[in-house]
CSV table of C-alpha atoms in Angstrom, one decimal:
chain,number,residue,atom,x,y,z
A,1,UNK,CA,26.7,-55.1,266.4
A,2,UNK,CA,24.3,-54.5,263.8
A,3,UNK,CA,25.3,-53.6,260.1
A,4,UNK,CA,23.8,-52.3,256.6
A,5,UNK,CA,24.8,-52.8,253.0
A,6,UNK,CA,24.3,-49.9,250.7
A,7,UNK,CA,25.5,-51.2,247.0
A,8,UNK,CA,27.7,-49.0,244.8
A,9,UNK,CA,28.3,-50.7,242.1
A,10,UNK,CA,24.8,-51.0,239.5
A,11,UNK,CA,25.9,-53.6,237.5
A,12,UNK,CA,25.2,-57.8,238.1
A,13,UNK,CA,27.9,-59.6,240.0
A,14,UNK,CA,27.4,-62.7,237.4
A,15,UNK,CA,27.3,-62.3,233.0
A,16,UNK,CA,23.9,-63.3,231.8
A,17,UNK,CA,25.2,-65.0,228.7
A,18,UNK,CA,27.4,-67.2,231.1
A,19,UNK,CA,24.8,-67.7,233.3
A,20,UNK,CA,22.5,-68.7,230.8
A,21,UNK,CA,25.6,-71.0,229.2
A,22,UNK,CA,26.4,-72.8,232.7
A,23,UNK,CA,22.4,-73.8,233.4
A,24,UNK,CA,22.3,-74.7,229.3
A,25,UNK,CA,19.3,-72.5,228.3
A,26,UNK,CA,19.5,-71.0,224.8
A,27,UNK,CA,16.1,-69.0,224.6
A,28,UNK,CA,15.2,-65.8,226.3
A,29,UNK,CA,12.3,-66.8,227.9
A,30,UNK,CA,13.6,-67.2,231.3
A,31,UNK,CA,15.9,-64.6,230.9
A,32,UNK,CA,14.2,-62.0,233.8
A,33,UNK,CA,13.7,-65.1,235.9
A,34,UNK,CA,17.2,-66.0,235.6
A,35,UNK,CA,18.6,-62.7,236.5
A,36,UNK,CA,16.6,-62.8,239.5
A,37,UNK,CA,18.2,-65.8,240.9
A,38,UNK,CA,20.9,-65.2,239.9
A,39,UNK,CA,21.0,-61.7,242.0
A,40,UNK,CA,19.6,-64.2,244.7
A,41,UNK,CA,22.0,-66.8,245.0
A,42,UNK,CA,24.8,-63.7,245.1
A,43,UNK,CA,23.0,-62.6,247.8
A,44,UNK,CA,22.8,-65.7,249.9
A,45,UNK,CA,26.5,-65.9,249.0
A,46,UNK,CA,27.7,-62.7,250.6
A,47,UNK,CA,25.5,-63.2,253.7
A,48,UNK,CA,27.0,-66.7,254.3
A,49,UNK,CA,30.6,-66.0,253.4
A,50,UNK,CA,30.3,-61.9,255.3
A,51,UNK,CA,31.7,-60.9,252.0
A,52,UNK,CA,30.7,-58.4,249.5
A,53,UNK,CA,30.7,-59.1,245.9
A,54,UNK,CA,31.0,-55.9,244.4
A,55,UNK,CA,31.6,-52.5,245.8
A,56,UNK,CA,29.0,-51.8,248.5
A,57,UNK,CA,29.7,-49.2,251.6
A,58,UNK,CA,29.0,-51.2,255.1
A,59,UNK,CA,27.3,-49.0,257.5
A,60,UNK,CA,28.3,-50.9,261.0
A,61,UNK,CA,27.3,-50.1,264.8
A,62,UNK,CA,29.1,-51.2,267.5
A,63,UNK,CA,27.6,-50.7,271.0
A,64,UNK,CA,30.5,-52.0,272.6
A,65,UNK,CA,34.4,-52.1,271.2
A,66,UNK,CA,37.9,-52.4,272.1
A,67,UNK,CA,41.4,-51.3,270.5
A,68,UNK,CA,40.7,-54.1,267.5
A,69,UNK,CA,37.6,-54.5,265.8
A,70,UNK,CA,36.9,-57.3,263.3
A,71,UNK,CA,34.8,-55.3,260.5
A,72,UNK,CA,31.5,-57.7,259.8
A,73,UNK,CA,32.1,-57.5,255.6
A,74,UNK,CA,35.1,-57.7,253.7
A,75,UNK,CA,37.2,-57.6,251.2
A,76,UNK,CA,38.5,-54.2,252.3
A,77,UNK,CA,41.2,-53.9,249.5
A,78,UNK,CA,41.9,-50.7,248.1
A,79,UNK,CA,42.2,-48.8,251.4
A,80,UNK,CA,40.4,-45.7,250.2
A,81,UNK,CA,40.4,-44.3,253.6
A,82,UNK,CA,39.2,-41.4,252.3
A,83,UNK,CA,35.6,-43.2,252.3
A,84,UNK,CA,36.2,-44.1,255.8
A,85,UNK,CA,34.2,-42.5,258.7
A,86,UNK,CA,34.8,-43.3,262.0
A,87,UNK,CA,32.6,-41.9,264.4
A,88,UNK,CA,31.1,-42.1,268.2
A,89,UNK,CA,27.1,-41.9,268.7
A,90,UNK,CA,26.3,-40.0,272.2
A,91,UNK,CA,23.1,-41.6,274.0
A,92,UNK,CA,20.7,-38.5,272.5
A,93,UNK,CA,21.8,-39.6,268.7
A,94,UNK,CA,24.3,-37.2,268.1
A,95,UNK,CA,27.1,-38.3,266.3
A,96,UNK,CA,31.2,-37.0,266.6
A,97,UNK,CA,33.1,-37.7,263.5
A,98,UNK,CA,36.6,-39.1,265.1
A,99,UNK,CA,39.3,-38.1,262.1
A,100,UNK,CA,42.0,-39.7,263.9
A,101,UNK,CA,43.3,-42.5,266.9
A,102,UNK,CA,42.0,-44.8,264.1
A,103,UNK,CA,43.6,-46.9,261.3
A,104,UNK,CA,42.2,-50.2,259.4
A,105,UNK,CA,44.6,-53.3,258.8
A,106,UNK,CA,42.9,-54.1,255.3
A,107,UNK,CA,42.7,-57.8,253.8
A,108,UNK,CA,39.9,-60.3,253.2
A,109,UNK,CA,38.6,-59.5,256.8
A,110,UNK,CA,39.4,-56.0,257.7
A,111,UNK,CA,40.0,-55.0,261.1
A,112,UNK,CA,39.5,-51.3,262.4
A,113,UNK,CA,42.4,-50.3,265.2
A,114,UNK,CA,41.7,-47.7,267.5
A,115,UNK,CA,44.6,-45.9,268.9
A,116,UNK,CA,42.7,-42.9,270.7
A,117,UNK,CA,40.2,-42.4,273.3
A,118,UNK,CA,36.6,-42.6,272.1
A,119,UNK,CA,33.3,-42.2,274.1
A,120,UNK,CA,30.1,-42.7,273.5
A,121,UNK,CA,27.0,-45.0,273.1
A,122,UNK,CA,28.0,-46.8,270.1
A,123,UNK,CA,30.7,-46.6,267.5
A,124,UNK,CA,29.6,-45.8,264.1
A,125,UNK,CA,31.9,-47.3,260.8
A,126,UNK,CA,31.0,-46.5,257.8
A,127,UNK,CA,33.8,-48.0,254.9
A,128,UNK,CA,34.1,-49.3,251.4
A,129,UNK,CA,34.3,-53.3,251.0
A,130,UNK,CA,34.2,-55.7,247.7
A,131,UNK,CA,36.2,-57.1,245.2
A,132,UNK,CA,35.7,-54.3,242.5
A,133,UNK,CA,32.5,-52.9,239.9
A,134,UNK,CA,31.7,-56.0,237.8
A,135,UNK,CA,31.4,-59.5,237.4
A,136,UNK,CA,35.1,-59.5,236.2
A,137,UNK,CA,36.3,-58.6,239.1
A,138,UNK,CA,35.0,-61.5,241.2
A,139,UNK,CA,37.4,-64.5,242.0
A,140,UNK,CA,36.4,-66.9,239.3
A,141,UNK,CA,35.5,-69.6,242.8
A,142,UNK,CA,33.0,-66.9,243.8
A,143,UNK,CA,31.6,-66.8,240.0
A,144,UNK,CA,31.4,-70.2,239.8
A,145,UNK,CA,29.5,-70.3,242.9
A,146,UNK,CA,27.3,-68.1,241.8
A,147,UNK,CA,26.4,-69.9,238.7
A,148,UNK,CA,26.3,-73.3,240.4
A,149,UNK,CA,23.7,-72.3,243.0
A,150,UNK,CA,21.4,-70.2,240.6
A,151,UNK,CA,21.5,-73.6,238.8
A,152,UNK,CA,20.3,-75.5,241.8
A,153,UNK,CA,17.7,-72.7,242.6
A,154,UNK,CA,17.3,-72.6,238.6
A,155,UNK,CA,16.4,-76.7,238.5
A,156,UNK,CA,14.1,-76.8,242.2
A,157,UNK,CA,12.1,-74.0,241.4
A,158,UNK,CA,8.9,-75.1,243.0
A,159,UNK,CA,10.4,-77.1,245.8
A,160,UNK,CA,10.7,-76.0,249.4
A,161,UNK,CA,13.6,-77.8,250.0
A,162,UNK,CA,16.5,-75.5,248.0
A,163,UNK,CA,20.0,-75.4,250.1
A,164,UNK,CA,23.4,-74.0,249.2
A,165,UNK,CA,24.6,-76.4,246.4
A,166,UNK,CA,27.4,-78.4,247.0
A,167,UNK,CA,30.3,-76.6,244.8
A,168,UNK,CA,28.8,-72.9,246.3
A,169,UNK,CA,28.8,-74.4,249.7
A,170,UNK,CA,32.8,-75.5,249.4
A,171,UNK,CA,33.8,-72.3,248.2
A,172,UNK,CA,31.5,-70.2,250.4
A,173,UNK,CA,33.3,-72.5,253.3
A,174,UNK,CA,37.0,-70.9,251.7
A,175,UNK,CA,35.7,-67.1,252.5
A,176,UNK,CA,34.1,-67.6,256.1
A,177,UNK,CA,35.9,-66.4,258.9
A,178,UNK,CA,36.8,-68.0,262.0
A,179,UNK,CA,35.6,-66.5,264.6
A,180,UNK,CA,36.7,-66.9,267.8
């Protein structure tokens, strides 16, 4: 399975002003700096955790399947099916949109259910994951994880030896699946 991120939402997942308010800088100097790691340490957050922040579509590719499918990114909340495709890939490339003998069981870690009969190379997902269009509508955890690590990456800048920080790496723990 291999999968892609295309964001939809434009604007950061994190406020500036708090940002700037958690690390305790009150200058602009570092402003572009900050707002760099800050989009970083989100970053690092959704790939750890498989989540997406704010709205992105997830683009996924299945070479092999069965009748339930763990999607790889949630949250898949607001069940806007009409932004799901479902579709089968034959071995030349060409894909078949499959309308039907599908439905998603939404939640925290989505799960695509296929009820019909679907051939093909590889199964193609395309769907709508995240927690909304801003900053606001992050968990405050996630926020707070977000500010805590751009803090850490914030204070080592220079060193080699920058991890997840402690508080981002509890509440990253809280949004990981359990595989299997």
């Amino acid at each position: 399975m291999t999968h892609t991120r295309t964001p939809v939402a434009t604007d950061l997942p994190f406020d500036l002003t708090s940002l700037k308010n958690y690390v305790r800088i009150d200058h602009q100097d570092d402003d572009a700096s900050l707002v760099e790691m800050g989009k970083a340490a989100a970053a690092g957050l959704e790939h750890a955790a498989n989540i997406a922040l704010l709205h992105q579509t997830i683009t996924a590719t299945f070479n092999e399947w069965s009748e339930s499918i763990s999607l790889p990114v949630g949250p898949f909340f607001d069940l806007r099916l009409d932004l799901v495709t479902v579709a089968t890939r034959d071995a030349a490339g060409h894909l078949t949109l499959n309308d039907s003998g599908w439905w998603i069981e939404g939640g925290q870690w989505p799960i695509l259910h296929i009820t019909g009969t679907f051939t093909g190379a590889a199964l193609v997902v395309s769907y709508p994951a995240g927690f909304g269009a801003n900053a606001n509508d992050i968990p405050a955890d996630l926020g707070l994880a977000i500010l805590d690590q751009t803090a850490s990456i914030y204070d080592g800048r220079g060193s080699d030896k920058i991890g997840a920080s402690t508080a981002a790496a509890r509440i990253i723990a809280r949004y990981k699946r359990v595989r299997a």
